[in-house]
């Protein structure tokens, strides 16, 4: 509805003044028309009034302290809702801060739109030195799925339609939409403005696979001696939980979930090969990737992590993902839901049966690995100072009793150890550092998760990772969100006992009482030094449903440099760890 601006002609006896609208109203109207319910942003010139009007018009506006966090929130909202999350930023520096999140969303295949105000084109393009001058469209292009700029108020509806459609269709990603201040302030006839907006029809159409492609995959899988399914976050995003479960259970194929696909089937499912992952990857002869890429997280599909003779089936909406690392013997291009339904249908009755011997081999290795791990877990239960695994077992036990709670997780050791210690039983309840292994997503993801779902969130953070978005605990408190942030605080990046060669602290050293930080904003702060304390205060905080932070004091000597990916860290001749 556009009604705020009317023109007084000032002429006595003249006709009714023409109803007018402006760019700001048109942006809000276009977003509402397309079902946008929440905007994540940081206000400032030239978008403050846009945020005010959005809020007054019934869109929820969540204000952040830093644009990266607002952007990460929008990305997480996109992952959780299958609708592009909207991030609103100011020109130049604010835009650039948000761009980190837009690039991260694109890499993770999360749908999101960053709408940024920008400075005046006639000044920017001649580089005359405007306030926050920058050619934002050019800057955004390499980092986004697509980037658009609107030059006339009458094109706002078109720009928003194009941005939403592009973000959500095919492989989802981040789209940049540049709206210069002059366009936001441009006044046009209200009827013309209203007629320029439209609502998208079927923004993310299903993409069905070819029947012969489905049969090719079934033939390959049915002849396999050691088949394996790898579930990725594309499968989680697709919300195809039922056909995925049916396919896996009726074929008996063991599966390995990537971290954000944990919970698609409960982690204690008998066909989960997560605890025999290395063996499963190394010996599988036919591997079906479902919404998962053969990128660094899967060793690019190379030996020795994989069998050099392994054949790959890949289910992906992006045709050009096929063959990006290994030959794909059976490409299944389509949306995960449609492909899995077709596989279930066309593999009946019993065309695929995973050999029992293979399942037994993996189960035996799982049992061995679980026994080995049990010793480490047991030792950590009583260790003092507290170890990562001591705190994480306490968190695991509390989460078991709170299955509705979402988990956000980032860090190095905090990520690796939490991923393996904390089982998930519900789909899409784990959000983490993702494809880039990025730090800084924590509070943004947690805030969006609480806002979009209304459910409690436990953010398990390394102390270093938390620092990137820690100021957002103010936003958590301001909006009174049910987020419990658990900081695994070993006083350092990786670990806290690195010696320094000067009077300054070591490059990896950190020092903070994070529980005191949240108290400054009115939240509940706890310090915990034993697993029992962690469990008690986490239970209390979850039951209260209010913003809380638990600073877990972890042994500074506990932690490995770079966690599980130390091999990616070049070592000089003086390196100690
Ligand atoms: P993970 O890190 O969990 O292994 P990736 O992010 O590497 O997962 O892979 C996700 C893949 O899922 C991407 O290649 C993306 O194109 C694909 N994808 C995303 N949404 C869908 C969908 N609805 N249907 C099919 N594939 C999808």
XYZ file of C-alpha atoms and ligand atoms in Angstrom:
604
model
C 0.000 0.000 0.000
C 1.374 3.342 -1.022
C -0.207 6.227 0.753
C 2.374 8.321 2.515
C 3.094 10.923 -0.089
C 0.535 13.194 -1.680
C 1.108 16.294 -3.733
C -0.591 19.555 -2.825
C -0.985 21.556 -6.026
C -1.629 24.715 -4.008
C -4.162 25.890 -6.585
C -7.588 26.707 -5.202
C -10.374 24.693 -6.786
C -7.877 22.432 -8.473
C -8.577 18.693 -8.815
C -7.736 16.235 -6.022
C -3.978 16.155 -5.559
C -2.389 13.198 -7.335
C -1.319 10.379 -5.026
C 2.410 9.927 -5.139
C 4.869 7.379 -3.909
C 8.637 7.152 -3.643
C 11.433 4.636 -3.982
C 11.448 3.729 -0.301
C 7.743 2.867 -0.326
C 8.142 0.876 -3.515
C 10.961 -1.236 -2.048
C 8.863 -2.048 1.010
C 5.739 -2.737 -1.073
C 7.646 -5.002 -3.458
C 9.201 -6.986 -0.596
C 5.836 -7.412 1.135
C 4.167 -8.424 -2.091
C 6.768 -11.190 -2.383
C 6.230 -12.506 1.099
C 9.278 -11.015 2.839
C 8.606 -11.077 6.576
C 11.991 -10.132 8.044
C 14.877 -7.846 7.142
C 18.294 -8.125 8.803
C 20.384 -4.987 8.610
C 22.318 -2.035 9.932
C 20.791 1.402 9.347
C 22.483 4.597 8.183
C 22.545 6.844 5.117
C 20.604 6.292 2.868
C 18.459 3.426 4.165
C 17.336 4.439 7.656
C 13.857 5.464 6.548
C 13.552 2.295 4.539
C 14.079 0.262 7.721
C 11.591 2.441 9.613
C 8.945 2.128 6.937
C 9.476 -1.633 6.601
C 8.934 -2.019 10.336
C 5.885 0.243 10.329
C 4.456 -1.773 7.422
C 4.625 -5.091 9.274
C 7.995 -6.453 8.146
C 10.115 -7.430 11.142
C 13.360 -5.466 11.145
C 16.258 -6.942 13.126
C 19.037 -4.406 13.671
C 22.658 -5.551 14.062
C 25.956 -3.972 15.117
C 27.908 -5.114 12.052
C 26.753 -5.823 8.515
C 28.584 -9.157 8.225
C 26.439 -10.479 11.043
C 23.255 -9.118 9.476
C 24.294 -10.767 6.216
C 25.083 -14.099 7.843
C 21.683 -13.913 9.519
C 19.972 -13.351 6.168
C 21.880 -16.311 4.701
C 20.858 -18.607 7.550
C 17.258 -17.458 7.198
C 17.485 -18.417 3.526
C 18.788 -21.893 4.378
C 16.085 -22.461 6.982
C 13.083 -21.125 5.058
C 13.845 -21.714 1.340
C 13.075 -18.014 0.844
C 15.880 -15.532 0.248
C 16.947 -13.836 3.471
C 17.109 -10.068 3.066
C 20.064 -8.043 4.314
C 19.969 -4.252 4.242
C 23.210 -2.266 4.244
C 24.404 1.313 3.865
C 26.809 2.475 1.179
C 30.492 1.602 0.695
C 31.900 0.323 4.034
C 28.594 -1.113 5.225
C 28.066 -2.657 1.820
C 31.560 -4.198 1.888
C 31.017 -5.605 5.363
C 27.827 -7.252 4.153
C 29.558 -8.553 1.036
C 31.542 -11.083 3.101
C 28.271 -12.716 4.067
C 26.890 -12.491 0.529
C 29.963 -14.282 -0.807
C 29.726 -16.870 1.959
C 26.042 -17.444 1.186
C 26.862 -17.925 -2.491
C 29.601 -20.431 -1.642
C 27.227 -22.321 0.644
C 24.332 -22.200 -1.873
C 22.054 -20.306 0.547
C 19.505 -17.935 -1.003
C 19.940 -14.339 0.110
C 19.545 -10.815 -1.254
C 21.721 -7.965 -0.064
C 19.983 -4.671 -0.738
C 22.322 -1.748 -0.326
C 21.845 1.966 -0.579
C 24.598 3.652 -2.549
C 25.891 7.127 -3.271
C 25.016 9.337 -6.219
C 25.876 7.822 -9.576
C 26.818 11.086 -11.270
C 29.408 11.697 -8.535
C 30.567 8.101 -8.068
C 31.095 7.414 -11.770
C 33.262 10.507 -12.251
C 35.029 9.696 -8.966
C 34.360 13.197 -7.683
C 34.668 12.081 -4.091
C 31.124 11.587 -2.774
C 30.210 10.569 0.766
C 30.930 6.830 0.930
C 31.725 6.746 -2.753
C 32.056 3.336 -4.365
C 31.015 1.495 -7.503
C 29.263 -1.157 -5.442
C 27.768 -3.020 -8.384
C 31.207 -3.685 -9.848
C 32.563 -4.646 -6.433
C 29.741 -7.118 -5.764
C 29.788 -8.918 -9.115
C 32.674 -11.336 -8.543
C 31.349 -12.379 -5.142
C 27.671 -12.917 -5.835
C 25.524 -15.228 -7.922
C 24.312 -12.048 -9.663
C 24.346 -8.300 -9.101
C 21.823 -5.725 -10.293
C 21.355 -1.971 -9.981
C 18.108 -0.040 -10.168
C 18.303 3.373 -11.822
C 14.632 4.451 -11.779
C 11.974 4.101 -9.096
C 9.698 2.468 -11.676
C 12.248 -0.396 -11.938
C 12.302 -1.228 -8.224
C 9.651 -3.947 -8.543
C 11.510 -5.436 -11.480
C 14.814 -5.320 -9.599
C 13.399 -7.043 -6.542
C 11.632 -9.692 -8.615
C 14.836 -10.373 -10.494
C 16.916 -10.529 -7.312
C 14.548 -12.919 -5.536
C 14.112 -15.172 -8.555
C 17.852 -15.368 -9.137
C 18.689 -16.054 -5.491
C 16.267 -18.918 -5.106
C 16.009 -20.700 -8.442
C 18.436 -23.367 -9.622
C 21.431 -23.486 -7.290
C 20.553 -20.942 -4.600
C 22.993 -18.142 -3.840
C 23.550 -14.541 -2.856
C 22.275 -11.706 -5.053
C 23.248 -8.080 -4.755
C 20.731 -5.298 -5.444
C 22.087 -1.765 -5.577
C 19.641 1.090 -5.037
C 21.202 4.564 -5.142
C 19.956 7.175 -2.682
C 18.436 9.234 -5.495
C 16.260 6.285 -6.551
C 15.097 5.675 -2.976
C 14.061 9.331 -2.815
C 12.550 9.527 -6.304
C 8.871 10.465 -6.297
C 6.532 9.002 -8.887
C 2.810 8.657 -9.423
C 1.418 6.111 -6.954
C -0.678 4.230 -9.508
C 2.258 3.915 -11.845
C 4.365 2.762 -8.913
C 1.834 0.142 -7.825
C 1.499 -1.138 -11.391
C 5.278 -1.592 -11.577
C 5.351 -4.247 -8.825
C 4.601 -7.918 -9.193
C 4.586 -11.134 -7.239
C 6.724 -14.006 -8.487
C 4.969 -17.106 -9.750
C 6.683 -20.392 -8.808
C 10.025 -18.796 -7.912
C 11.921 -22.090 -7.480
C 10.384 -24.561 -9.928
C 11.002 -28.274 -9.439
C 13.532 -29.753 -11.821
C 12.787 -33.344 -12.748
C 15.538 -35.738 -13.801
C 15.368 -37.652 -17.068
C 14.069 -41.244 -16.542
C 17.072 -42.681 -18.406
C 19.413 -40.784 -16.065
C 17.580 -42.308 -13.105
C 17.854 -45.807 -14.563
C 21.568 -45.333 -15.262
C 22.129 -44.491 -11.589
C 20.002 -47.434 -10.424
C 21.955 -49.852 -12.652
C 25.220 -48.630 -11.227
C 24.042 -48.796 -7.611
C 22.434 -52.212 -8.014
C 25.703 -53.699 -9.269
C 27.767 -52.195 -6.448
C 29.477 -54.334 -3.836
C 30.186 -51.442 -1.506
C 27.718 -48.620 -2.251
C 27.674 -45.449 -0.173
C 25.429 -42.375 -0.026
C 26.874 -39.017 1.014
C 24.245 -36.533 2.185
C 25.151 -32.838 1.986
C 23.601 -29.572 3.041
C 21.950 -29.273 -0.391
C 19.881 -32.307 0.650
C 19.046 -30.641 3.955
C 18.066 -27.420 2.191
C 15.824 -29.282 -0.262
C 13.518 -30.566 2.508
C 13.228 -33.925 0.813
C 13.540 -35.789 4.105
C 10.940 -38.449 3.354
C 12.149 -39.730 -0.059
C 15.744 -39.598 1.188
C 14.852 -41.751 4.195
C 12.793 -44.119 2.073
C 15.545 -44.565 -0.508
C 18.214 -45.241 2.087
C 16.092 -47.601 4.147
C 14.658 -49.601 1.257
C 18.036 -50.046 -0.442
C 20.005 -50.645 2.768
C 22.858 -48.442 1.486
C 25.076 -47.060 4.260
C 25.329 -43.262 4.331
C 27.636 -40.575 5.634
C 26.164 -37.175 6.476
C 28.139 -33.993 5.885
C 27.990 -31.769 8.945
C 24.888 -29.749 8.056
C 23.097 -32.868 6.796
C 23.354 -34.447 10.227
C 19.866 -35.161 11.516
C 18.298 -35.729 8.074
C 18.281 -39.256 9.413
C 19.017 -39.487 13.128
C 22.745 -39.889 13.816
C 22.100 -43.177 15.637
C 20.443 -44.668 12.538
C 21.764 -48.216 11.957
C 22.827 -47.366 8.407
C 24.886 -44.338 9.425
C 28.541 -44.938 8.630
C 29.623 -41.674 10.247
C 31.701 -43.475 12.833
C 33.391 -45.563 10.130
C 33.786 -42.637 7.732
C 37.392 -43.190 6.651
C 36.814 -46.832 5.843
C 33.534 -46.080 4.076
C 35.167 -43.488 1.821
C 38.261 -45.538 1.151
C 36.440 -48.724 0.180
C 33.190 -47.594 -1.415
C 32.955 -48.676 -5.060
C 29.843 -46.691 -6.034
C 29.200 -43.421 -4.253
C 26.019 -41.404 -4.569
C 26.440 -37.730 -3.629
C 23.144 -36.101 -2.711
C 23.396 -32.297 -2.491
C 27.081 -32.559 -1.607
C 30.068 -31.407 -3.633
C 33.323 -33.307 -4.082
C 35.242 -30.289 -2.771
C 38.019 -30.096 -0.166
C 35.641 -31.329 2.525
C 35.529 -34.650 0.655
C 39.181 -34.689 -0.402
C 38.101 -33.789 -3.962
C 37.216 -37.455 -4.453
C 40.924 -38.303 -4.767
C 42.893 -41.325 -3.575
C 44.008 -42.246 -0.978
C 40.928 -40.891 0.803
C 38.778 -42.590 -1.843
C 39.249 -45.717 -3.871
C 40.817 -44.771 -7.224
C 38.245 -47.081 -8.848
C 35.200 -45.548 -7.169
C 32.378 -44.572 -9.500
C 30.252 -41.568 -8.666
C 26.543 -40.838 -8.967
C 25.742 -37.197 -8.239
C 22.387 -35.616 -7.452
C 22.610 -31.865 -7.906
C 20.514 -29.031 -9.245
C 23.559 -27.467 -10.902
C 24.516 -29.385 -14.052
C 27.957 -27.795 -14.117
C 28.781 -29.245 -10.703
C 29.134 -32.630 -12.431
C 32.716 -33.599 -13.307
C 34.143 -30.681 -11.334
C 36.521 -33.037 -9.536
C 35.988 -36.617 -10.693
C 34.180 -38.190 -13.626
C 30.512 -38.557 -12.754
C 29.353 -41.893 -14.130
C 25.674 -41.196 -13.472
C 24.733 -37.521 -13.255
C 21.273 -36.846 -11.853
C 20.522 -33.213 -12.556
C 17.435 -32.021 -10.759
C 16.159 -30.942 -7.374
C 16.887 -33.423 -4.611
C 13.191 -34.016 -3.891
C 12.261 -34.865 -7.477
C 15.353 -37.008 -8.018
C 14.937 -38.983 -4.807
C 11.240 -39.565 -5.503
C 12.118 -40.832 -8.979
C 14.828 -43.097 -7.545
C 12.435 -44.547 -4.986
C 9.807 -45.137 -7.632
C 12.024 -46.604 -10.337
C 14.104 -48.802 -8.026
C 11.012 -50.723 -6.913
C 10.692 -53.601 -6.283
C 14.020 -54.198 -4.638
C 16.259 -53.396 -7.632
C 18.947 -52.115 -5.244
C 20.092 -54.125 -2.232
C 23.283 -53.161 -0.477
C 25.292 -56.368 0.235
C 25.043 -57.369 3.893
C 28.769 -58.077 4.070
C 29.590 -54.421 3.397
C 27.125 -53.212 6.011
C 28.600 -55.643 8.536
C 32.158 -54.527 7.763
C 31.223 -50.901 8.418
C 29.269 -51.770 11.548
C 32.272 -53.665 12.937
C 34.582 -50.713 12.261
C 32.040 -48.345 13.836
C 31.939 -50.465 16.976
C 35.739 -50.456 17.144
C 35.962 -46.694 16.701
C 33.228 -46.029 19.241
C 35.085 -48.158 21.804
C 38.314 -46.296 21.088
C 36.592 -42.955 21.489
C 34.860 -44.055 24.694
C 38.227 -44.094 26.467
C 38.966 -40.477 25.468
C 35.479 -39.383 26.459
C 35.721 -41.095 29.818
C 39.081 -39.503 30.605
C 37.698 -36.064 29.701
C 34.732 -36.436 32.065
C 36.863 -35.936 35.142
C 39.864 -34.030 33.749
C 40.651 -30.758 35.453
C 41.129 -28.152 34.059
C 38.163 -29.005 31.844
C 38.825 -30.378 28.342
C 36.821 -29.608 25.201
C 35.444 -33.133 25.311
C 34.381 -32.736 28.949
C 32.307 -29.640 28.210
C 30.969 -31.097 24.960
C 29.703 -34.281 26.588
C 27.802 -32.164 29.071
C 26.299 -30.109 26.236
C 25.472 -33.313 24.337
C 23.547 -34.727 27.285
C 21.523 -31.553 27.791
C 20.743 -31.297 24.072
C 19.474 -34.887 24.083
C 16.751 -33.705 26.444
C 16.050 -30.616 24.299
C 15.616 -31.995 20.764
C 13.896 -28.807 19.559
C 17.032 -26.786 20.177
C 19.066 -25.764 17.145
C 22.857 -25.967 17.197
C 25.095 -23.312 15.673
C 28.755 -24.276 15.716
C 32.028 -22.632 14.711
C 35.674 -22.663 15.721
C 38.580 -24.986 15.013
C 38.651 -27.556 17.805
C 35.233 -26.376 18.951
C 33.879 -27.234 15.502
C 35.649 -30.539 14.918
C 34.992 -31.945 18.360
C 31.394 -30.730 18.660
C 30.500 -32.139 15.237
C 31.643 -35.589 16.296
C 30.434 -35.524 19.884
C 26.976 -34.065 19.450
C 24.535 -36.250 17.555
C 21.620 -34.670 15.702
C 18.223 -36.279 15.436
C 16.200 -33.615 13.619
C 16.827 -32.266 10.085
C 18.288 -28.775 9.558
C 19.033 -28.280 13.249
C 22.751 -27.838 12.801
C 24.264 -24.748 11.144
C 28.019 -24.347 11.007
C 31.072 -22.849 9.347
C 30.144 -24.567 6.083
C 31.979 -24.751 2.792
C 34.582 -22.089 3.510
C 35.143 -23.253 7.082
C 34.572 -19.595 7.918
C 34.673 -17.988 11.367
C 32.250 -15.211 12.215
C 28.917 -16.799 11.313
C 28.016 -17.601 14.921
C 25.819 -14.855 16.240
C 24.298 -14.010 12.840
C 23.233 -17.616 12.250
C 22.011 -17.949 15.847
C 19.913 -14.789 15.713
C 18.271 -15.696 12.414
C 17.593 -19.226 13.627
C 15.852 -17.972 16.759
C 13.926 -15.324 14.815
C 12.799 -17.626 11.995
C 11.916 -20.680 14.083
C 11.028 -19.299 17.518
C 12.907 -22.285 18.964
C 15.871 -22.246 21.352
C 19.376 -22.077 19.925
C 22.625 -23.262 21.460
C 25.615 -21.602 19.802
C 28.746 -23.642 20.489
C 31.626 -21.288 19.866
C 35.387 -21.386 20.054
C 36.622 -18.310 21.927
C 38.401 -17.045 18.845
C 35.429 -17.666 16.533
C 33.054 -15.941 18.950
C 35.133 -12.766 18.827
C 34.209 -12.111 15.198
C 30.528 -11.602 15.942
C 30.525 -11.343 19.751
C 29.150 -7.815 19.870
C 25.875 -9.185 18.522
C 25.055 -10.584 21.941
C 23.767 -7.052 22.421
C 21.266 -7.726 19.623
C 20.452 -11.102 21.187
C 19.599 -9.292 24.424
C 17.828 -6.349 22.749
C 15.433 -8.741 20.986
C 15.318 -11.054 24.002
C 16.049 -14.143 21.912
C 16.251 -17.661 23.404
C 19.909 -18.125 22.491
C 22.424 -19.717 24.815
C 25.958 -19.036 23.638
C 28.463 -21.528 24.966
C 32.033 -20.291 24.565
C 34.659 -23.030 24.808
C 37.334 -20.753 26.167
C 40.868 -22.164 26.063
C 42.302 -18.626 25.966
C 43.611 -18.741 22.455
C 43.253 -19.341 18.761
C 43.639 -23.148 18.597
C 45.106 -23.247 22.131
C 46.105 -20.825 24.840
C 49.521 -21.977 25.938
C 51.694 -20.759 23.073
C 54.820 -19.094 24.391
C 55.613 -15.586 23.188
C 59.062 -14.589 22.019
C 58.577 -10.945 23.129
C 56.886 -9.023 25.934
C 53.669 -9.064 23.878
C 51.218 -11.953 24.081
C 51.719 -14.774 21.538
C 49.940 -14.276 18.187
C 47.477 -16.992 19.138
C 46.792 -15.732 22.680
C 43.380 -14.435 23.795
C 42.020 -13.442 27.175
C 38.369 -12.777 27.995
C 35.553 -13.359 30.478
C 32.754 -13.548 27.927
C 30.146 -14.121 30.631
C 30.771 -10.585 31.863
C 30.179 -9.185 28.377
C 26.590 -10.392 28.164
C 25.824 -9.036 31.616
C 26.545 -5.544 30.289
C 23.561 -5.971 27.957
C 21.199 -7.423 30.509
C 21.692 -11.090 29.627
C 22.522 -13.950 31.937
C 26.236 -14.740 32.208
C 27.714 -17.913 33.682
C 31.221 -19.163 34.138
C 31.636 -22.953 34.241
C 34.786 -24.834 35.158
C 33.543 -28.442 35.241
C 31.295 -30.543 32.963
C 28.743 -30.796 35.782
C 28.558 -27.001 36.006
C 28.203 -26.724 32.231
C 25.266 -29.141 32.301
C 23.542 -27.416 35.216
C 23.732 -23.891 33.844
C 22.897 -24.928 30.280
C 19.765 -26.676 31.522
C 18.862 -23.629 33.569
C 19.440 -21.220 30.675
C 17.441 -23.322 28.200
C 14.582 -23.671 30.646
C 14.522 -19.894 31.183
C 14.433 -19.269 27.410
C 16.316 -15.995 27.716
C 19.624 -14.694 26.348
C 22.499 -16.348 28.174
C 26.195 -16.976 27.751
C 28.254 -19.698 29.385
C 31.985 -19.116 29.434
C 33.477 -22.607 29.760
C 36.993 -22.448 31.147
C 38.937 -24.986 29.069
C 42.506 -26.140 29.639
C 44.703 -23.747 27.567
C 46.814 -26.777 26.647
C 43.822 -28.546 25.075
C 43.409 -28.009 21.347
C 45.242 -28.756 18.120
C 46.538 -26.094 15.778
C 43.972 -25.646 12.962
C 41.871 -28.507 14.370
C 41.440 -31.350 11.875
C 42.859 -29.380 8.958
C 46.383 -28.752 10.202
C 47.721 -30.169 6.930
C 46.465 -27.025 5.154
C 48.714 -24.826 7.285
C 52.162 -24.287 5.764
C 54.892 -24.881 8.313
C 58.054 -22.789 8.456
C 61.231 -24.302 9.846
C 60.610 -22.659 13.240
C 57.075 -23.989 13.686
C 56.525 -25.588 17.079
C 53.164 -27.404 16.856
P 28.179 -30.123 1.882
O 29.147 -29.048 2.260
O 27.203 -30.446 2.950
O 28.880 -31.315 1.319
P 27.754 -28.596 -0.478
O 27.447 -27.194 -0.107
O 29.142 -28.914 -0.917
O 27.275 -29.548 0.697
O 26.802 -29.031 -1.657
C 25.496 -28.611 -1.756
C 25.069 -28.902 -3.188
O 23.663 -28.996 -3.178
C 25.449 -27.815 -4.190
O 26.225 -28.350 -5.223
C 24.098 -27.300 -4.700
O 24.104 -27.035 -6.075
C 23.173 -28.444 -4.369
N 21.794 -28.063 -4.123
C 21.329 -27.040 -3.396
N 19.989 -27.052 -3.355
C 19.598 -28.114 -4.071
C 18.336 -28.679 -4.417
N 17.191 -28.152 -4.001
N 18.337 -29.782 -5.178
C 19.489 -30.332 -5.640
N 20.695 -29.854 -5.333
C 20.758 -28.762 -4.573
